[in-house]
Tab-separated table of C-alpha atoms and ligand atoms in Angstrom:
chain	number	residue	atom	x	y	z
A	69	UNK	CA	-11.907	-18.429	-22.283
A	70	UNK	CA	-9.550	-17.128	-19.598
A	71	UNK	CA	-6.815	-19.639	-18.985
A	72	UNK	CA	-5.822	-19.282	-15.160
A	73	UNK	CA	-2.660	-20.748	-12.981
A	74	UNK	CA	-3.611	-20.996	-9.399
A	75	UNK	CA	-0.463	-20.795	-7.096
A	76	UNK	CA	-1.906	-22.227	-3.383
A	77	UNK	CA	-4.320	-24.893	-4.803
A	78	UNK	CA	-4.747	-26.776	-2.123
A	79	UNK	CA	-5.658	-23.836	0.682
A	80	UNK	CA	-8.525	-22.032	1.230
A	81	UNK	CA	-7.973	-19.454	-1.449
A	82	UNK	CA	-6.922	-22.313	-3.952
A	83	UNK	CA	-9.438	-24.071	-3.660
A	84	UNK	CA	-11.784	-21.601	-4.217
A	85	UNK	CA	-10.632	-20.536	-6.973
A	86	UNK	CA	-10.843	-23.846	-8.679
A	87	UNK	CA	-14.187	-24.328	-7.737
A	88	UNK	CA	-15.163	-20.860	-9.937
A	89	UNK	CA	-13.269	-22.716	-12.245
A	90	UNK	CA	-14.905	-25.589	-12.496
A	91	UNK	CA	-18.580	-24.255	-12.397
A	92	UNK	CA	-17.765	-21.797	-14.909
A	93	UNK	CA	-16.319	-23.969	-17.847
A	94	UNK	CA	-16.785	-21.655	-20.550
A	95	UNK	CA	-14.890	-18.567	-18.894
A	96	UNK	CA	-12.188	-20.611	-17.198
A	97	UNK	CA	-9.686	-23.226	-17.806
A	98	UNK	CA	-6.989	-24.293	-15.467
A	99	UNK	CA	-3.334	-24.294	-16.875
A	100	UNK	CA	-1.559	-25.241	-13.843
A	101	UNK	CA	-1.560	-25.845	-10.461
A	102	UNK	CA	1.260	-25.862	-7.583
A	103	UNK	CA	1.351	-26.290	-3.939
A	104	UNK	CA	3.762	-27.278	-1.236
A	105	UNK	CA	2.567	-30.990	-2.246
A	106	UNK	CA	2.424	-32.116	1.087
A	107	UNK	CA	-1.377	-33.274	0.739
A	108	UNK	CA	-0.550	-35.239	-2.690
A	109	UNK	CA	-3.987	-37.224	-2.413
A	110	UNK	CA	-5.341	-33.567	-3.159
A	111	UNK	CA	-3.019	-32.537	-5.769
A	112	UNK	CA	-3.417	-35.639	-7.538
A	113	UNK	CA	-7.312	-34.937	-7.176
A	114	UNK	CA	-7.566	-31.371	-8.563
A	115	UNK	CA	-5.206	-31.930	-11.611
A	116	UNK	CA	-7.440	-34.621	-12.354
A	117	UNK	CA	-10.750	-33.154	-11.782
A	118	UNK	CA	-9.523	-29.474	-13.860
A	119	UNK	CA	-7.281	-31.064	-16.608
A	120	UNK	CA	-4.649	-29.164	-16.077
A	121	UNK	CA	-1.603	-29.130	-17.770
A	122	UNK	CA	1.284	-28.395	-15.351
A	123	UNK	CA	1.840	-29.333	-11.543
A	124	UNK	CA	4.116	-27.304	-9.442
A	125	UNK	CA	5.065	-29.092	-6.032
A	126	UNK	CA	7.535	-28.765	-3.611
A	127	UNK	CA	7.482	-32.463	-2.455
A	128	UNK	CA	5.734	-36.228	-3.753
A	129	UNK	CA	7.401	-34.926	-7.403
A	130	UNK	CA	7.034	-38.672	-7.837
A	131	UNK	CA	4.378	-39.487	-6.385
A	132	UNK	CA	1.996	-37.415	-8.001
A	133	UNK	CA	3.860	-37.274	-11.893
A	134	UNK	CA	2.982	-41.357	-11.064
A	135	UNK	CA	-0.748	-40.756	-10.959
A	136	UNK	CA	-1.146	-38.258	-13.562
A	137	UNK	CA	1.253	-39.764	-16.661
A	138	UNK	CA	-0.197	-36.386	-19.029
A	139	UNK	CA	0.945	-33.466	-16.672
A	140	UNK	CA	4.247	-31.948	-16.742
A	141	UNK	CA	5.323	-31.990	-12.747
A	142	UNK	CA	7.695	-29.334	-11.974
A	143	UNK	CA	9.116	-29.751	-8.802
A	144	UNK	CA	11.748	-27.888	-6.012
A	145	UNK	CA	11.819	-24.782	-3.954
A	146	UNK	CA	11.015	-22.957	-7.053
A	147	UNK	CA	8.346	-24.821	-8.829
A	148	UNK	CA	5.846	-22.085	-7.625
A	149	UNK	CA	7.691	-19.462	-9.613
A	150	UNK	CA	8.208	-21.412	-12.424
A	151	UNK	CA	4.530	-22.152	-12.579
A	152	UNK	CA	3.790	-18.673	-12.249
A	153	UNK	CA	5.732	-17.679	-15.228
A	154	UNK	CA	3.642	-19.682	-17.569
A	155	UNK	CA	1.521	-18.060	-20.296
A	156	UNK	CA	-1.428	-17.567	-19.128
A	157	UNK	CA	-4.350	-14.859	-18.710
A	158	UNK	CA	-4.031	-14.872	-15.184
A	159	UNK	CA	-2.217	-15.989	-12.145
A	160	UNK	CA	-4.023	-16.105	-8.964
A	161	UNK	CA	-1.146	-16.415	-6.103
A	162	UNK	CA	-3.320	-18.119	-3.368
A	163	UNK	CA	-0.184	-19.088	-1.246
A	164	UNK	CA	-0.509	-17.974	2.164
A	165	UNK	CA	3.144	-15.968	3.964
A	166	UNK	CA	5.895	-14.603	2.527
A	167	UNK	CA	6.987	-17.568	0.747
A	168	UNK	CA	4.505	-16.298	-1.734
A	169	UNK	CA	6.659	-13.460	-2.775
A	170	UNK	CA	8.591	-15.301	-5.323
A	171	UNK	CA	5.926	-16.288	-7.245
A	172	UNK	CA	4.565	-12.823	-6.958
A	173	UNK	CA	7.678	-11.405	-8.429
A	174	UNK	CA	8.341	-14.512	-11.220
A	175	UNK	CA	4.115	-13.793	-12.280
A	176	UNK	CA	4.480	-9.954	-12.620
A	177	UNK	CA	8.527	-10.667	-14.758
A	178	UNK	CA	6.635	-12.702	-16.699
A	179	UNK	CA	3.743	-10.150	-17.439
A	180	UNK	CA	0.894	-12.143	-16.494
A	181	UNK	CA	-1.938	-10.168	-14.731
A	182	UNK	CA	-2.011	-11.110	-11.267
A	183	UNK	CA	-4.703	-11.465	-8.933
A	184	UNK	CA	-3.184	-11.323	-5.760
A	185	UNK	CA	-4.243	-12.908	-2.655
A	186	UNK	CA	-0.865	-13.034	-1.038
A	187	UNK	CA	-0.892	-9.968	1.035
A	188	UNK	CA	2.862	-11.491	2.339
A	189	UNK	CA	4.038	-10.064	-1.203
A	190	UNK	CA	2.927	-6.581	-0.714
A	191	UNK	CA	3.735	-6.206	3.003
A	192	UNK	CA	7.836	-7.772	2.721
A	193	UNK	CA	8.600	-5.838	-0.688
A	194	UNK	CA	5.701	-3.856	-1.594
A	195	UNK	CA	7.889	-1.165	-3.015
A	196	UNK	CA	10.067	-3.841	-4.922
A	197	UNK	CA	6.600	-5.609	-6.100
A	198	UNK	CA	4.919	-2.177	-7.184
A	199	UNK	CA	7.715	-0.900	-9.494
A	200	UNK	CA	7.722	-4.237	-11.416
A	201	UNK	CA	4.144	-3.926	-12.059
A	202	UNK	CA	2.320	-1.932	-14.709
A	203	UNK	CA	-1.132	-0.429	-14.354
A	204	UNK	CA	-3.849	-3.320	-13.420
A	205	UNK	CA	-1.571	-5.495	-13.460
A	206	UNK	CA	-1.958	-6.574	-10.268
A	207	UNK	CA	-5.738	-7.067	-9.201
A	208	UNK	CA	-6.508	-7.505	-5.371
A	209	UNK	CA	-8.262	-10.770	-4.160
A	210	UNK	CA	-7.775	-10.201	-0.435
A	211	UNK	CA	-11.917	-9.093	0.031
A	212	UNK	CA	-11.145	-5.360	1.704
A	213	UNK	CA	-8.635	-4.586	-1.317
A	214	UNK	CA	-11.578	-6.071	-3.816
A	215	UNK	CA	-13.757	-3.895	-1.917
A	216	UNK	CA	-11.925	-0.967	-2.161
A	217	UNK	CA	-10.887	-1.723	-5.700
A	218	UNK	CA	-14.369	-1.650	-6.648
A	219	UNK	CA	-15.613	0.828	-4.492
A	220	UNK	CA	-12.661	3.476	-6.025
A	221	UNK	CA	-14.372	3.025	-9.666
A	222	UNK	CA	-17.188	5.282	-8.485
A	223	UNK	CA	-14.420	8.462	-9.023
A	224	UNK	CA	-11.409	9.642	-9.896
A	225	UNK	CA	-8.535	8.193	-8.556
A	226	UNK	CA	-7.272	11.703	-7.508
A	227	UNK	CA	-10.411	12.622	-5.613
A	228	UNK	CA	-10.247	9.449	-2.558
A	229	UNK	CA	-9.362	11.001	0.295
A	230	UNK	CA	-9.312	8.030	2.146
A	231	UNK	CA	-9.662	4.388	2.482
A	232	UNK	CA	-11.788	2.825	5.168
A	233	UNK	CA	-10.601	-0.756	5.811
A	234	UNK	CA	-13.319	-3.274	8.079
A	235	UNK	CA	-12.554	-5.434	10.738
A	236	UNK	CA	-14.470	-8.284	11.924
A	237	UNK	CA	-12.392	-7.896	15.389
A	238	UNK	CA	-11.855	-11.533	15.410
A	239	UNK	CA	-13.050	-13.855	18.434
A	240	UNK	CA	-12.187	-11.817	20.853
A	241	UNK	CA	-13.435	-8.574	20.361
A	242	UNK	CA	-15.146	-8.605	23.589
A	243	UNK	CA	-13.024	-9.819	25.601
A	244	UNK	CA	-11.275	-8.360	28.211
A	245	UNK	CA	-9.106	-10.719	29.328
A	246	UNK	CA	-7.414	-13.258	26.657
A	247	UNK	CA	-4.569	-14.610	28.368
A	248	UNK	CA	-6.160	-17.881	29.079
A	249	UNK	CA	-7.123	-18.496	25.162
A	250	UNK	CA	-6.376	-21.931	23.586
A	251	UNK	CA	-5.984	-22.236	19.832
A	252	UNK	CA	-9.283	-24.022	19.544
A	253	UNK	CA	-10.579	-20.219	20.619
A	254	UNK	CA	-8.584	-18.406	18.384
A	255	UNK	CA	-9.436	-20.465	15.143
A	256	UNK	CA	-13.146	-20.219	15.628
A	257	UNK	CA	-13.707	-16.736	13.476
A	258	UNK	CA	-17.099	-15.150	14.167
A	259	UNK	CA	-17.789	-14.806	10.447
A	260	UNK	CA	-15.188	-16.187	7.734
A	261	UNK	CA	-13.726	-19.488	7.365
A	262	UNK	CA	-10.006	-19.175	6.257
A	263	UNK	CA	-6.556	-21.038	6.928
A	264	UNK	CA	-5.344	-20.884	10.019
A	265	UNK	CA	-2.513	-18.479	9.915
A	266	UNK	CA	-5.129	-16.025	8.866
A	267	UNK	CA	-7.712	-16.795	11.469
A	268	UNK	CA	-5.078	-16.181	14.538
A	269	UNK	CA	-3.976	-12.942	12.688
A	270	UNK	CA	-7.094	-11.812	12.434
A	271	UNK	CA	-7.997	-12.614	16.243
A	272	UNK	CA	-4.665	-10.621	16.902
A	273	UNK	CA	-5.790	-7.809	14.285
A	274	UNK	CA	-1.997	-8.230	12.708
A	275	UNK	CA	-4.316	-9.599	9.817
A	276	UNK	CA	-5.902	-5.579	9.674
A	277	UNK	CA	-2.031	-4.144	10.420
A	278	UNK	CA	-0.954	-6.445	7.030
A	279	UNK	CA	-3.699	-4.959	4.801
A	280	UNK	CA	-3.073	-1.431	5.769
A	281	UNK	CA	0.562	-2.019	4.548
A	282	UNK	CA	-0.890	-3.984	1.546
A	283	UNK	CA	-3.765	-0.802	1.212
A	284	UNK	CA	-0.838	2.007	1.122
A	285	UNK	CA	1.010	0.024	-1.908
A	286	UNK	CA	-1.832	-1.097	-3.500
A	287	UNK	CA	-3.149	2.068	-4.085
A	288	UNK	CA	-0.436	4.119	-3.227
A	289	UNK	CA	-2.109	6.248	-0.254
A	290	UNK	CA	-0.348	7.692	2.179
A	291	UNK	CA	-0.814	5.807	5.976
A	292	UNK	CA	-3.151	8.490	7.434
A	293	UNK	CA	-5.521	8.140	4.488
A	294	UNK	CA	-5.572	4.605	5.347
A	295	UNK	CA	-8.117	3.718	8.409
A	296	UNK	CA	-9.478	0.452	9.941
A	297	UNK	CA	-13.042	0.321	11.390
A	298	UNK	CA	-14.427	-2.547	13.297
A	299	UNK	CA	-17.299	-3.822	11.573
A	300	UNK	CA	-18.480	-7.187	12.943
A	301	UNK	CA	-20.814	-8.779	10.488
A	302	UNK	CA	-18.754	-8.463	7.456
A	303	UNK	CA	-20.789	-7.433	4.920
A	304	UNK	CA	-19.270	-4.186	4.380
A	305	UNK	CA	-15.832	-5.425	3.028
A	306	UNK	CA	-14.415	-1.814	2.972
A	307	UNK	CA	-14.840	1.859	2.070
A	308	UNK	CA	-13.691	4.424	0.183
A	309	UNK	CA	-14.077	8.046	0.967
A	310	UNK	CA	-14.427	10.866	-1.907
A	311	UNK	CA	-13.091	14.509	-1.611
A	312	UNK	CA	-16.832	15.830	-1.806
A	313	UNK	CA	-17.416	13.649	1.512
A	314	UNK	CA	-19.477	10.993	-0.621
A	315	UNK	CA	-18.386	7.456	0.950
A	316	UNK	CA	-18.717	4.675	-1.531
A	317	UNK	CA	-18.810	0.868	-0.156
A	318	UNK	CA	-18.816	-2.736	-1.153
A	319	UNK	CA	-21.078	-5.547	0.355
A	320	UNK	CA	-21.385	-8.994	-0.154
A	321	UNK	CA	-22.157	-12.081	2.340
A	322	UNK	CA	-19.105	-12.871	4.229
A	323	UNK	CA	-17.228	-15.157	1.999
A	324	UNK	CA	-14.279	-15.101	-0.845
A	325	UNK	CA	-15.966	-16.355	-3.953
A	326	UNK	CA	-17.042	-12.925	-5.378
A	327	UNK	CA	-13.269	-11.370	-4.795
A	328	UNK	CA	-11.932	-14.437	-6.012
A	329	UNK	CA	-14.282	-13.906	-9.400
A	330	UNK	CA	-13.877	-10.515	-9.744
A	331	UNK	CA	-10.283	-10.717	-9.705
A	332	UNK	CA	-10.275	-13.544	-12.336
A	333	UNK	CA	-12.802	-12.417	-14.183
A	334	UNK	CA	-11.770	-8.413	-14.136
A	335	UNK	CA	-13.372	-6.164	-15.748
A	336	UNK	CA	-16.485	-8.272	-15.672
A	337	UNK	CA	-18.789	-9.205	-13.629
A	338	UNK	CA	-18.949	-13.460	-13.445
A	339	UNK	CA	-22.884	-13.987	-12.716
A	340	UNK	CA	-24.236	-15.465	-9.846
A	341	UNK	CA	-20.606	-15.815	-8.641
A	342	UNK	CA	-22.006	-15.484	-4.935
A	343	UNK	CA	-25.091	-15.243	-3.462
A	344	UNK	CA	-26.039	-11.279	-3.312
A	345	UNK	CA	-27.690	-9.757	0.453
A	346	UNK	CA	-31.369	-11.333	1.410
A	347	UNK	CA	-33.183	-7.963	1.769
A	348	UNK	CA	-35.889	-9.915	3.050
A	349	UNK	CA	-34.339	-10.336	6.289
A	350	UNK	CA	-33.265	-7.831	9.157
A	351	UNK	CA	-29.866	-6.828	8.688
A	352	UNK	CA	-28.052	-4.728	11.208
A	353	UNK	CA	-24.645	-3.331	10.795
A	354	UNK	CA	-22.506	-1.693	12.819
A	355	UNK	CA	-19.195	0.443	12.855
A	356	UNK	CA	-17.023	0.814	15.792
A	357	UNK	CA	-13.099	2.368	16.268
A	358	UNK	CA	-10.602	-0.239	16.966
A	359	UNK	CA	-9.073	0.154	20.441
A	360	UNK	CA	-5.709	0.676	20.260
A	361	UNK	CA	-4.820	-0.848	23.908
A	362	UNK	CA	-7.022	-3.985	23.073
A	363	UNK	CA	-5.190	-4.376	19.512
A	364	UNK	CA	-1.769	-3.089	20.115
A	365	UNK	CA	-1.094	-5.153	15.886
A	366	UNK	CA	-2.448	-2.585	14.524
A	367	UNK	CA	-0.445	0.988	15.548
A	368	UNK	CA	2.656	-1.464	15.630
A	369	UNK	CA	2.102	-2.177	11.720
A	370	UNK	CA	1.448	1.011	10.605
A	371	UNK	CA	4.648	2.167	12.553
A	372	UNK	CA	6.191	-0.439	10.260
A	373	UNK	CA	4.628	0.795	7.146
A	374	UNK	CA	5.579	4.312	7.837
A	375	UNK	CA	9.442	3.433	8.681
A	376	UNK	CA	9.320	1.181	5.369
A	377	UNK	CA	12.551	-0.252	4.177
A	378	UNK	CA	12.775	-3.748	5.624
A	379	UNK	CA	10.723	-3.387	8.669
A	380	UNK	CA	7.366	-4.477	7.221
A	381	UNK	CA	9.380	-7.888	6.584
A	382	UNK	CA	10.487	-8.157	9.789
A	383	UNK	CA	7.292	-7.383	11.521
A	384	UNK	CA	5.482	-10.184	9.284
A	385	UNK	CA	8.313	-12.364	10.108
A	386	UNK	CA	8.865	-12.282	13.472
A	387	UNK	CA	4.625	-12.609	13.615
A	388	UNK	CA	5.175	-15.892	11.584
A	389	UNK	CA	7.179	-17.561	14.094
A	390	UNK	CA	5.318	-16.295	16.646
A	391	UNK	CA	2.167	-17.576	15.776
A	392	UNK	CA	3.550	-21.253	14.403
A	393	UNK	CA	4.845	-21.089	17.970
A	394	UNK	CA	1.417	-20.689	19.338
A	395	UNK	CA	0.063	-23.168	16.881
A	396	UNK	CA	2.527	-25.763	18.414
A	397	UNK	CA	1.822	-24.774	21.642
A	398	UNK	CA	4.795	-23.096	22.789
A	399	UNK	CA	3.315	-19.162	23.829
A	400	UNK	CA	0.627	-18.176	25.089
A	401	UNK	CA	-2.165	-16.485	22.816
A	402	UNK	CA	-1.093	-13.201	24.322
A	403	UNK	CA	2.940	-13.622	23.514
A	404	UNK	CA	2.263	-13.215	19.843
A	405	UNK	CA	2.436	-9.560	19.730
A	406	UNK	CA	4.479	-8.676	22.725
A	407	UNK	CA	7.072	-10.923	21.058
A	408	UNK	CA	6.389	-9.212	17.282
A	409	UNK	CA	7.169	-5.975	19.186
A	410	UNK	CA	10.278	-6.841	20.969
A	411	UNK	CA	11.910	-7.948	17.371
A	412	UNK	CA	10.585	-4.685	15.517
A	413	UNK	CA	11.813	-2.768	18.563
A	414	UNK	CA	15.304	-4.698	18.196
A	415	UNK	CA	15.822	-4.650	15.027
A	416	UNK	CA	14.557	-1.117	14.124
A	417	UNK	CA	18.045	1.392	14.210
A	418	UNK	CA	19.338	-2.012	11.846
A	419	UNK	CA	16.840	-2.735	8.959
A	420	UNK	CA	18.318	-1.661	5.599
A	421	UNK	CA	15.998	1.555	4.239
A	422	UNK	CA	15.395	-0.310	1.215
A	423	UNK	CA	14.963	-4.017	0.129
A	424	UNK	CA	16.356	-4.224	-3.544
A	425	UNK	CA	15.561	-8.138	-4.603
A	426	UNK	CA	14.519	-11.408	-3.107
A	427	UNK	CA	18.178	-12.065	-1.258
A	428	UNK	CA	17.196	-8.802	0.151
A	429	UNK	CA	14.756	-9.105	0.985
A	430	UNK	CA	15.376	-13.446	2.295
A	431	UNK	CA	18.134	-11.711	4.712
A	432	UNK	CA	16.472	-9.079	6.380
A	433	UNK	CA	13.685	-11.986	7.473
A	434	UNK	CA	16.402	-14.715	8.218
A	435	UNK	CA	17.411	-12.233	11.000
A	436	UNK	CA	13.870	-11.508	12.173
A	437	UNK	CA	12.972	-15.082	12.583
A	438	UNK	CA	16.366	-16.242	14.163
A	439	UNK	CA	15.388	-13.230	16.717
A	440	UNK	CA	12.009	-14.087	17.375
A	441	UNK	CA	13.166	-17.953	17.861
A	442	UNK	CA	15.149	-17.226	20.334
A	443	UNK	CA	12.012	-14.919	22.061
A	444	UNK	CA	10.391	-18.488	21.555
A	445	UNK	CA	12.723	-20.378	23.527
A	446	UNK	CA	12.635	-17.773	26.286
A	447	UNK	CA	9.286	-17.298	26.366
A	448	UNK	CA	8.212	-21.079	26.312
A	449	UNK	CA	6.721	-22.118	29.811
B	772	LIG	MG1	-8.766	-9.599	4.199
């Protein structure tokens, strides 16, 4: 019996996980819960329905330690982290941006094996992250870092000679012209269903840019053993590339249940945890190089990655308030990385080479975002 916190319960990831939870009630038992708390209803819901035994919530504190008189509710700013700290077998950090980092940081201090969906933690302080955690401590959730997880066990670790990330391509992969796209557009994804943060980074590529700065401090390769490959049914979750030229990859049906389950479950496999490739059906994959002029993300965050320091941070920032600012309407579809370029490009000569803590790390994004608010306001029609 695993006993599991799951930071993010009410968001895509979140949920998922509790649903492995629930169906599998002889490996798993939820400890805790937190979320922002801004869907209470929900909250309320879950604790109820898993029986946990701690709520972490940012707001409705009251609301929700009303309805559920047996649960300790921790609430604040820092009721994530404080939840994540908790003895448990695993923390899964489902929380989606760079708020998640925190928790990252509190579940790792705590030594609790994290499996980490919240690539936000890797790209804003992956070298601060990776020298707090020990060996497998930290297993990947996001489903090209499961991928390439599993895929890696088939050698050495000193015989990959590269990683081969895939790419859906997002919505408008074959599209020439985007500049007229509405959010309704960019939130219908060809073949996952995730939040919507991810789904516009994904349509943008930034998504692929992120994970090859989560890929290089995951598994500590160097950017040019890192590539990205459109692949546009995703079945093939991502590659990994042997010394004697072998390549080794990972398929599943397009969905997050069987990284989820891996992670919690690691080193075992949890049966039936989703439903494996119908071989009884025609199945045609393909592989195609990104272009570069069509996903400008993508050379932009590996630029980031290679400079380091705090520029990952500020890239991811600067996209954050970019593409809230789409979500509310304010830029166009095609602003979002023009405007994540113009704050890299300004705040390049100044980001600190190295990002020692959290109020490091809090600073370096404070001044991204003020930046790209004020491309916001001049950019707003
Ligand atoms: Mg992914």
């Amino acid at each position: 019996m695993r006993e599991v916190v799951v930071l993010g319960s009410t968001g895509s990831i979140g949920r998922q996980a509790l649903e492995i939870i629930a169906a599998y009630p002889d490996k798993f038992r939820a400890l805790a819960i937190s979320s922002a708390g801004s869907d209470p209803a929900l909250v309320i819901a879950q604790a109820r329905a898993l029986k946990v035994s701690y709520v972490g919530v940012v707001s409705n504190a009251d609301v929700i330690g009303q309805a559920l008189p047996d649960v300790k509710v921790i609430d604040g700013e820092l009721a994530s982290s404080q939840i994540a700290s908790l003895a448990c077998d695993v923390v899964i950090n489902g929380i989606t941006g760079s708020i998640g980092l925190g928790p990252t940081l509190a579940a790792l201090d705590a030594g609790n094996i994290l499996a980490l969906a919240n690539k936000e933690s890797l790209v804003v302080a992956g070298d601060l992250v990776m020298s707090k955690a020990k060996p497998l401590q930290i297993i990947p959730v996001d489903s090209e870092h499961s991928a390439i997880w599993q895929s890696a066990l088939a050698g050495k670790r000193d015989e990959i000679s590269k990683v081969i990330l895939t790419a859906s391509g997002g919505p408008f992969v074959d599209r020439n012209d985007v500049s007229g796209v509405s959010l309704e557009d960019a939130l219908k994804h060809p073949t996952w269903s995730m939040g919507a943060v991810v789904t516009i980074n994904s349509a943008t590529l930034v998504n692929k840019g992120l994970e090859i700065i989560e890929a290089h401090h995951l598994f500590s390769m160097p950017y040019s053993a890192i590539e990205a490959v459109i692949h546009r049914q995703s079945v093939v979750h991502s590659l990994v590339e042997f010394v004697d030229g072998s390549t080794i990859a990972q398929a599943s049906p397009p969905n997050m249940k069987g990284a989820i389950a891996y992670a919690l479950n690691f080193p075992n496999r949890l049966v039936k945890a989703t439903a494996p490739i119908n071989w009884s059906i025609k199945h045609e994959w393909s592989f195609q190089p990104i272009d570069d002029t069509q996903f400008p993300a993508l050379a932009l965050a590996r630029h980031c990655g290679e400079i380091g320091g705090g520029l990952p941070a500020i890239f991811n920032a600067a996209n954050e308030i970019a593409v809230a600012g789409f979500i509310a309407g304010k830029i166009a579809f095609t602003s979002i990385v023009p405007l994540v370029e113009a704050v890299v490009a300004q705040s390049e000569k100044l980001a600190p080479q190295r990002l020692r803590d959290l109020v490091d790390v809090s600073a370096v994004q404070d001044d991204a975002r003020m930046l790209a608010r004020e491309h916001l306001i001049r950019l707003a029609p």
